[in-house]
PDB file of C-alpha atoms in Angstrom:
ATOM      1  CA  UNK H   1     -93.256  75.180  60.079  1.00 53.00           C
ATOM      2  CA  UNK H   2     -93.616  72.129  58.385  1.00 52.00           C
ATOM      3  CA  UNK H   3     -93.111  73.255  55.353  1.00 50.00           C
ATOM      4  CA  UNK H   4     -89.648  75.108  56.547  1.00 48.00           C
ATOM      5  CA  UNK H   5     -88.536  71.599  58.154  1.00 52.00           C
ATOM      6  CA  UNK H   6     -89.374  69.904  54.895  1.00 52.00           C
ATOM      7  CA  UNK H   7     -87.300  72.532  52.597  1.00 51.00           C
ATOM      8  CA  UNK H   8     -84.785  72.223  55.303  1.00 53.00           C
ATOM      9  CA  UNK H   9     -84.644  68.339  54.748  1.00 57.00           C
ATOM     10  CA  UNK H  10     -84.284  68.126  50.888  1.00 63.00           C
ATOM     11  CA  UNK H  11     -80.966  67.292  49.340  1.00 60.00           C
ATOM     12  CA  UNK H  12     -78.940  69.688  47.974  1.00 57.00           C
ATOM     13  CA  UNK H  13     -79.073  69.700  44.533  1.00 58.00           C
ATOM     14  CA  UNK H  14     -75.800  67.540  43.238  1.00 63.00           C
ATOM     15  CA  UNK H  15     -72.920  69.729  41.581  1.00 64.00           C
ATOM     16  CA  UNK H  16     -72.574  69.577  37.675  1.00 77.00           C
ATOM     17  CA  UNK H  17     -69.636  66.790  37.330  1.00 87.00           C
ATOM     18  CA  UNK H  18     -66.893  68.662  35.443  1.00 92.00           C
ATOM     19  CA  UNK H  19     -65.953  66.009  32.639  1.00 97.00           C
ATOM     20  CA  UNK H  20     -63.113  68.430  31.170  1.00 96.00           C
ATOM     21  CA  UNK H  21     -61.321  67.758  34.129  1.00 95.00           C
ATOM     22  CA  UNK H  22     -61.688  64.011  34.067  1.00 97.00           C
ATOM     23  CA  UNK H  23     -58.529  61.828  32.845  1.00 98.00           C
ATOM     24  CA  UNK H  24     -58.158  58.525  33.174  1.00 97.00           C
ATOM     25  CA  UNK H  25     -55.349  56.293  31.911  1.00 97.00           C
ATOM     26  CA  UNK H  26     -56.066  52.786  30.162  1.00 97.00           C
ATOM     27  CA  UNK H  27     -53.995  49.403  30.918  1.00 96.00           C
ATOM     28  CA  UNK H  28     -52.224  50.289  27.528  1.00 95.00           C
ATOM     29  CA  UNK H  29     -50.837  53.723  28.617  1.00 96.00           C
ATOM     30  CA  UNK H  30     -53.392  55.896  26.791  1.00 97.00           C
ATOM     31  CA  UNK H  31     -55.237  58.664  27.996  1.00 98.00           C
ATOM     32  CA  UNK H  32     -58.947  59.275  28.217  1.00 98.00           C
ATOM     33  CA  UNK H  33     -60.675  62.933  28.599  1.00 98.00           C
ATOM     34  CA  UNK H  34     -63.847  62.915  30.162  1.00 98.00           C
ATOM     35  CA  UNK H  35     -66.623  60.249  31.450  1.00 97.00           C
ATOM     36  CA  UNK H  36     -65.532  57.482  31.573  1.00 93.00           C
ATOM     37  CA  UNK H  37     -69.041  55.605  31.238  1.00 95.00           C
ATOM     38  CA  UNK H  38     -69.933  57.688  28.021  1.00 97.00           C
ATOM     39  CA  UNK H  39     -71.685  56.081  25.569  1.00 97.00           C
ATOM     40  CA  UNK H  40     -69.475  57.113  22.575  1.00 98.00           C
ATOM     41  CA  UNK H  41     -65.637  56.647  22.750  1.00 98.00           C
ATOM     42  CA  UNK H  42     -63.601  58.110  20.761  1.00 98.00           C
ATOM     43  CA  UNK H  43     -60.078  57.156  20.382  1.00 98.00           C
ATOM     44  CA  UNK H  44     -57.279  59.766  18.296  1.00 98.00           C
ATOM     45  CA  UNK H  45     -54.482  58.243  16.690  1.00 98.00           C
ATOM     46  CA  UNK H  46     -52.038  60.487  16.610  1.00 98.00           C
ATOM     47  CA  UNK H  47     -48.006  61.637  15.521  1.00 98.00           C
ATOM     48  CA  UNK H  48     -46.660  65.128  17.040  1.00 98.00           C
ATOM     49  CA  UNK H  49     -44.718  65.233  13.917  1.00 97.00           C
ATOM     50  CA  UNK H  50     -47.804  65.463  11.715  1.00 97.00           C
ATOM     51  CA  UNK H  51     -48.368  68.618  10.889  1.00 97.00           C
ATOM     52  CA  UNK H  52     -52.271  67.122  10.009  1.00 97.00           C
ATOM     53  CA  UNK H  53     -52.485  65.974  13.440  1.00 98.00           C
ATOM     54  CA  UNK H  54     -51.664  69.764  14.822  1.00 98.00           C
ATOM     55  CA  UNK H  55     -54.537  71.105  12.443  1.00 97.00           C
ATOM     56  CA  UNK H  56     -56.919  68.956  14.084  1.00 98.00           C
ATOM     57  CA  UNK H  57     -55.940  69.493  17.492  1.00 97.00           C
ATOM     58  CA  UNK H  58     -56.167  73.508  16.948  1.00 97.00           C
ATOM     59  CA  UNK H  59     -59.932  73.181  15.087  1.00 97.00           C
ATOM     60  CA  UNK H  60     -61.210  70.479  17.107  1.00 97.00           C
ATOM     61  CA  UNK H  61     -60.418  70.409  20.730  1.00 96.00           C
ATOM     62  CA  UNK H  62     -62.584  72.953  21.438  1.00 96.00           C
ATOM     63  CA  UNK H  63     -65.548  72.148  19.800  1.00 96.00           C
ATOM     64  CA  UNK H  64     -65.137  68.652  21.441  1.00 97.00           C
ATOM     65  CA  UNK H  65     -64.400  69.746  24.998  1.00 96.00           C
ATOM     66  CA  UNK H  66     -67.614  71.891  25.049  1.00 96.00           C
ATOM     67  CA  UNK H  67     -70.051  70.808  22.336  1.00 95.00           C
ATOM     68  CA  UNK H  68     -69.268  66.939  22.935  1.00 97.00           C
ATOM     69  CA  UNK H  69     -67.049  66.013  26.481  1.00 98.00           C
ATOM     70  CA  UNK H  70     -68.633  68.539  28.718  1.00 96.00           C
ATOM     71  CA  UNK H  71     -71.978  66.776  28.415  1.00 94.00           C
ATOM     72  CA  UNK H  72     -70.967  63.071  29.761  1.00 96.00           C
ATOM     73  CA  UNK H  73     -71.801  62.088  26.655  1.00 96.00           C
ATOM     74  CA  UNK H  74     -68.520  61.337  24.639  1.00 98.00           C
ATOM     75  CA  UNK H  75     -65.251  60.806  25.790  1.00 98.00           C
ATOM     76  CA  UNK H  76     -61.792  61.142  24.200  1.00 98.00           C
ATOM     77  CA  UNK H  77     -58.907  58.716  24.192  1.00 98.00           C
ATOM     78  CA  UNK H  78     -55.437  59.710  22.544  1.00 98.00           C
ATOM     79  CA  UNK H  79     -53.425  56.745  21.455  1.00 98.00           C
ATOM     80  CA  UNK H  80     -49.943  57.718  19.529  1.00 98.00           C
ATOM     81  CA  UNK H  81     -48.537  56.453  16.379  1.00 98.00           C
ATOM     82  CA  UNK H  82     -44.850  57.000  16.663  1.00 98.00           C
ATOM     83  CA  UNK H  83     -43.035  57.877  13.265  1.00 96.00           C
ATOM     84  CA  UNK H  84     -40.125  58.787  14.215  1.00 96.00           C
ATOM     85  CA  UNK H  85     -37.254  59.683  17.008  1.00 97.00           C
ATOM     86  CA  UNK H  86     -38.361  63.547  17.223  1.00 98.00           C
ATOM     87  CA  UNK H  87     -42.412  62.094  17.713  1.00 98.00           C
ATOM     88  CA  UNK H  88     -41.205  59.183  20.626  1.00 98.00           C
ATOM     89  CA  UNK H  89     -39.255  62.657  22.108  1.00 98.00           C
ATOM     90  CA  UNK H  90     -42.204  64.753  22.257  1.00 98.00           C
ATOM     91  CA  UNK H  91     -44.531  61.712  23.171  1.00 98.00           C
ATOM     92  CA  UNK H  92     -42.248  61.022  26.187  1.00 98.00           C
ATOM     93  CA  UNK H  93     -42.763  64.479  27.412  1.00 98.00           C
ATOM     94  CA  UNK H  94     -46.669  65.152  26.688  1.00 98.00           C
ATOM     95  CA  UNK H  95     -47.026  61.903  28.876  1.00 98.00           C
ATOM     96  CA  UNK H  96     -44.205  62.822  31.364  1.00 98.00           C
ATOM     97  CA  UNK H  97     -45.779  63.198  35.237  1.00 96.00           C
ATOM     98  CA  UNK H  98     -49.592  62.984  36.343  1.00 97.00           C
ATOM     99  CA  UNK H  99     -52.314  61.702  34.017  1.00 97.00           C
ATOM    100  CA  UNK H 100     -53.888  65.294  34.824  1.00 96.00           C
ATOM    101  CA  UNK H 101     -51.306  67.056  32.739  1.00 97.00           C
ATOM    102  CA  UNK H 102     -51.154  64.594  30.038  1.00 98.00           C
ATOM    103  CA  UNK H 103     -54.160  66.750  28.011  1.00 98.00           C
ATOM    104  CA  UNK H 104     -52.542  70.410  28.780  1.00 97.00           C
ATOM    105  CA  UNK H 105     -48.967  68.553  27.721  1.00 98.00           C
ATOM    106  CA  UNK H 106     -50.322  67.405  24.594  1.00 98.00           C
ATOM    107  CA  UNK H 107     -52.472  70.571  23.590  1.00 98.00           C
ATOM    108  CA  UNK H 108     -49.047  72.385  23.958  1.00 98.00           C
ATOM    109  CA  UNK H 109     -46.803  70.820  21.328  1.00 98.00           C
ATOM    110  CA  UNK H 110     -49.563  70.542  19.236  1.00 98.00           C
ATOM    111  CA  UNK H 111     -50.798  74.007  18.715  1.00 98.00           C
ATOM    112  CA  UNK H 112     -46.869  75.223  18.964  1.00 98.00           C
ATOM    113  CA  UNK H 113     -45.641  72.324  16.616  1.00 98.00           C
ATOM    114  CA  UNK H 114     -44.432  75.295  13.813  1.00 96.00           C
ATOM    115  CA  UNK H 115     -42.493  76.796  16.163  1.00 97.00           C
ATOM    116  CA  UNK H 116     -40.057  73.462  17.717  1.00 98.00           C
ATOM    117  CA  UNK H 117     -40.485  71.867  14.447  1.00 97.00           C
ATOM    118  CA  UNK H 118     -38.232  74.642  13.121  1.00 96.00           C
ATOM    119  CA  UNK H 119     -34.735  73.817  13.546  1.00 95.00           C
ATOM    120  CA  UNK H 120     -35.129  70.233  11.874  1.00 94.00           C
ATOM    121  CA  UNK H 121     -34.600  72.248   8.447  1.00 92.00           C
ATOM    122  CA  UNK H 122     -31.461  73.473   9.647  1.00 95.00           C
ATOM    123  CA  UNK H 123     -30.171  70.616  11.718  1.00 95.00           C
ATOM    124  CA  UNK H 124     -26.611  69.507  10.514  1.00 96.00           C
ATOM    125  CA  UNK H 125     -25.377  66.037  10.196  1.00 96.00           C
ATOM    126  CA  UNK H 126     -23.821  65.572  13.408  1.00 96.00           C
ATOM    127  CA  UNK H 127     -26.886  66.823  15.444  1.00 95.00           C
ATOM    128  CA  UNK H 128     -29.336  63.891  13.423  1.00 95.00           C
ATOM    129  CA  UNK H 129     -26.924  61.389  14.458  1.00 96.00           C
ATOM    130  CA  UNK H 130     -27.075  62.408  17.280  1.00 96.00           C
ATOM    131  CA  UNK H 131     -31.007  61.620  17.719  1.00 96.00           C
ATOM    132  CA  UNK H 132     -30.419  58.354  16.124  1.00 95.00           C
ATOM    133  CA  UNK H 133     -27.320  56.885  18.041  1.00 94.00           C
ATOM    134  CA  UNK H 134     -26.643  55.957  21.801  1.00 94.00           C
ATOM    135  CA  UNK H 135     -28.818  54.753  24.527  1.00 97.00           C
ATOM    136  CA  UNK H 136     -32.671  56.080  24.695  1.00 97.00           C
ATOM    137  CA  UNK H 137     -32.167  58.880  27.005  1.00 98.00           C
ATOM    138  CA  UNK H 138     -29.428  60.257  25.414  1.00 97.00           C
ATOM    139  CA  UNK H 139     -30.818  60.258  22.209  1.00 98.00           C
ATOM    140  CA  UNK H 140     -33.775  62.003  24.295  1.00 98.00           C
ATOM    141  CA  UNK H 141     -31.665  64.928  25.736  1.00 98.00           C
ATOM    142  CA  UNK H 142     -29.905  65.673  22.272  1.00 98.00           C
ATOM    143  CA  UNK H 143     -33.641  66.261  20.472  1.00 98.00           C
ATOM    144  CA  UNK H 144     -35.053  68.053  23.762  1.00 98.00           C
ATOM    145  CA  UNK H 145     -32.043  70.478  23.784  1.00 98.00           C
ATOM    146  CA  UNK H 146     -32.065  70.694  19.740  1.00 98.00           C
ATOM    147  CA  UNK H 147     -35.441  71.415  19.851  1.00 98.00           C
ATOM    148  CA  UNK H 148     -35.937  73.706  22.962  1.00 98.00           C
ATOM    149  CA  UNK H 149     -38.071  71.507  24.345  1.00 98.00           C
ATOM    150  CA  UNK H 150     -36.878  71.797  27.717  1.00 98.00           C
ATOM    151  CA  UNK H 151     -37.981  75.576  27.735  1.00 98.00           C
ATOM    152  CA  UNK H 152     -41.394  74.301  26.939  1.00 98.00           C
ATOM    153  CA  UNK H 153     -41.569  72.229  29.813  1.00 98.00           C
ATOM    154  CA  UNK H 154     -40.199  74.882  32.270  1.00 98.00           C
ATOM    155  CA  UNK H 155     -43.469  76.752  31.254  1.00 97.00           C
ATOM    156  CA  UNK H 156     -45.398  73.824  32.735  1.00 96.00           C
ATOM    157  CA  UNK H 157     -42.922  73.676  36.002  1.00 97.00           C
ATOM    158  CA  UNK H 158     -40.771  70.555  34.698  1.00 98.00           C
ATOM    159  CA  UNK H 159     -37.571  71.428  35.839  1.00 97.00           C
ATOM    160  CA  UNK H 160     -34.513  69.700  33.481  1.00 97.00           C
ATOM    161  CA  UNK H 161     -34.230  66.713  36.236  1.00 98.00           C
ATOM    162  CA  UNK H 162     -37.573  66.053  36.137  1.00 98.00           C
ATOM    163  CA  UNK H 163     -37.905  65.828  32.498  1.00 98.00           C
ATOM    164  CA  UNK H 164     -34.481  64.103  32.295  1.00 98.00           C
ATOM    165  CA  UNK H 165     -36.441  61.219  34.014  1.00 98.00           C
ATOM    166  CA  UNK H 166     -39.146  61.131  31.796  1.00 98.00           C
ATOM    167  CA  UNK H 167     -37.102  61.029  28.439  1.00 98.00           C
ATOM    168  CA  UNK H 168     -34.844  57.996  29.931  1.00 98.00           C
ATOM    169  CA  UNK H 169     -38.012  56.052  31.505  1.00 98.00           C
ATOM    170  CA  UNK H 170     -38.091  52.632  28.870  1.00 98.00           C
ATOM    171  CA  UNK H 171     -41.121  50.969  29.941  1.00 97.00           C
ATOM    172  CA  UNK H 172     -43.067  54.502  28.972  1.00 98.00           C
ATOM    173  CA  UNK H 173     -40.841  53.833  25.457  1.00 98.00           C
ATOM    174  CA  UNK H 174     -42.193  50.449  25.119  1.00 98.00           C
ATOM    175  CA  UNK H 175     -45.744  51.128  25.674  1.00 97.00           C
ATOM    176  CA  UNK H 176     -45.509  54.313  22.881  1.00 98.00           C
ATOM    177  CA  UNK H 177     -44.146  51.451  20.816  1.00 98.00           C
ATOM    178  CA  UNK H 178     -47.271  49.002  22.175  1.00 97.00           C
ATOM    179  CA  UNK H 179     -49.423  51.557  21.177  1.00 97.00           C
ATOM    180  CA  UNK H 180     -47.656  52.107  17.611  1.00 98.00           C
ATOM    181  CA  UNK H 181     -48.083  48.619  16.899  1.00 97.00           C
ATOM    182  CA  UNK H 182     -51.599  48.559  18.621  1.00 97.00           C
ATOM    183  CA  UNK H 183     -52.856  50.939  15.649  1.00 97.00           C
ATOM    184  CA  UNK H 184     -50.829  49.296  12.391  1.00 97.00           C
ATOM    185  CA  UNK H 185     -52.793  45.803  13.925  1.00 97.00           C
ATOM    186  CA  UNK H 186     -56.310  48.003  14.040  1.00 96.00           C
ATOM    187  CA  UNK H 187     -55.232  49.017  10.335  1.00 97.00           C
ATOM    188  CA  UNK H 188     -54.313  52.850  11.369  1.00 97.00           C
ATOM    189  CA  UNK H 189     -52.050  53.403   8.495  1.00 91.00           C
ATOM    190  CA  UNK H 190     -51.792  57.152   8.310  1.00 94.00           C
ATOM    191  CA  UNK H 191     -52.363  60.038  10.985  1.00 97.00           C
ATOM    192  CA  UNK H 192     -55.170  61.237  12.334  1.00 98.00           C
ATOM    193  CA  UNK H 193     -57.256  58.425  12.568  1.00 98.00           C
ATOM    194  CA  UNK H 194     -60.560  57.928  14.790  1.00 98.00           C
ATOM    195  CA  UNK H 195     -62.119  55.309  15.908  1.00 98.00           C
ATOM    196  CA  UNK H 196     -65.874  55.286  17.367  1.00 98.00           C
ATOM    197  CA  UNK H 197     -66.551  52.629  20.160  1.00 98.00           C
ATOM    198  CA  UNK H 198     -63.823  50.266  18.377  1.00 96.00           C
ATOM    199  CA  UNK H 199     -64.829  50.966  14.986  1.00 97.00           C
ATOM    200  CA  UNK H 200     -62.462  52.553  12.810  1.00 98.00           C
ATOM    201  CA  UNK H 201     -63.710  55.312  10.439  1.00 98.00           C
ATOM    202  CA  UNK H 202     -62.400  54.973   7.122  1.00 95.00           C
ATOM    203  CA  UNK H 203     -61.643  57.943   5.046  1.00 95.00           C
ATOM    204  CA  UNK H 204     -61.826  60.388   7.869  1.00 97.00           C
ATOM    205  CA  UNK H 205     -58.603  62.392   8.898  1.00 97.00           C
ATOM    206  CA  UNK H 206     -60.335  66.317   9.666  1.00 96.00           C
ATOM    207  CA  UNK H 207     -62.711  67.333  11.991  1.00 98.00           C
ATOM    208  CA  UNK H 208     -65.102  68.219   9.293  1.00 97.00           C
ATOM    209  CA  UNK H 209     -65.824  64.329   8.493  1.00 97.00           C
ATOM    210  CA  UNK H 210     -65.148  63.736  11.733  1.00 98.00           C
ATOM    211  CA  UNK H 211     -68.262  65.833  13.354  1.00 98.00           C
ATOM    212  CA  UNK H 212     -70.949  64.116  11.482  1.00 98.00           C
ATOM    213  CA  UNK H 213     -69.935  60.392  12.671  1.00 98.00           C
ATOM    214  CA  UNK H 214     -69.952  61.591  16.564  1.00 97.00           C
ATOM    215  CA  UNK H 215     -73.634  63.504  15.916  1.00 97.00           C
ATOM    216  CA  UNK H 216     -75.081  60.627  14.258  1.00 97.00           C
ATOM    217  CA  UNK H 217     -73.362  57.930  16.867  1.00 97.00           C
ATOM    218  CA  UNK H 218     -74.795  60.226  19.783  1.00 96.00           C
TER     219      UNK H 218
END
């Protein structure tokens, strides 16, 4: 009996904390993947119009979820680098409603980035000016509809009012543009870039140089 009263007394054993599923958003507007005490922190720079950027995202975010976040042990912060009108576009929308969807957002115009990127070698004159003149959100609307963007959010359950919002919102604007000017200070000059607990690795830009830094930081 006593030792049925003493089983019955012990504490459950705690559930395994699910650090995939942990997203956190920093004063600057970035987003962070995973715990958010880890001891290594890495941060991405990166451009949706970098077709390096897409490679990375498609050979690395695996590996990193499971071989790296999962444990507790790293976690991953995304900062953009904005190059141009069509990357602030896309930027709006991966960061367009709650932090939770920021990661699936992201992971989505990344690994499809050969498919909207498509039309820009057909565009005609009048549609480019269009992404370059007028206020921000209607310079927005013109690359979302140009691009079939839109469609890609209605896959996520954005309907067009909803991401209407997001694409005229200019505070989310200016931080994209903090966080541009965030990385040129830090010396980011080209995307990707990592940095490891505030220390910027130079000559790294793949997963490949990448992995070794994170195993021997761990």
């Amino acid at each position: 009996m006593a030792a049925l009263s003493a089983a019955a007394t012990k504490p459950a054993p705690k559930a395994a904390v699910n650090w995939n599923a942990a997203v956190a958003v920093t004063p600057a507007g970035s987003h962070v993947l995973g715990n958010p005490g880890a001891g290594v922190k890495l941060a991405e720079y990166v451009s949706y119009t970098c077709p390096h950027c897409a490679h990375f995202e498609i050979e690395a975010s695996g590996p990193l979820k499971l071989a790296y976040v999962r444990s507790g042990k790293v976690s991953v912060e995304v900062r953009h680098l904005v190059r141009d009108p069509v990357d602030l576009t896309v930027a709006m929308l991966s960061n367009c409603g709650p932090k939770d969807r920021f990661f699936v957002n992201h992971g989505m115009f990344m690994r499809a980035q050969g498919t909207w990127m498509k039309p820009l070698l057909t565009a005609s004159a009048a549609q480019r000016s269009r992404w370059t003149t007028g206020d921000l959100a209607a310079r927005n609307r013109a690359i979302a509809a140009d691009l079939k963007l839109y469609d890609m959010m209605a896959t996520r359950g954005y309907d067009r009012p909803a991401v209407d919002r997001c694409l005229a919102d200019g505070a989310m604007a200016q931080r994209l543009a903090q966080q541009t000017q965030d990385a040129q200070n830090a010396g980011v000059s080209g995307t990707p870039s990592f940095a490891i607990n505030g220390a910027l690795l130079a000559g790294t830009h793949e997963w490949t140089t990448l992995r070794p830094q994170l195993d021997a930081a761990l």
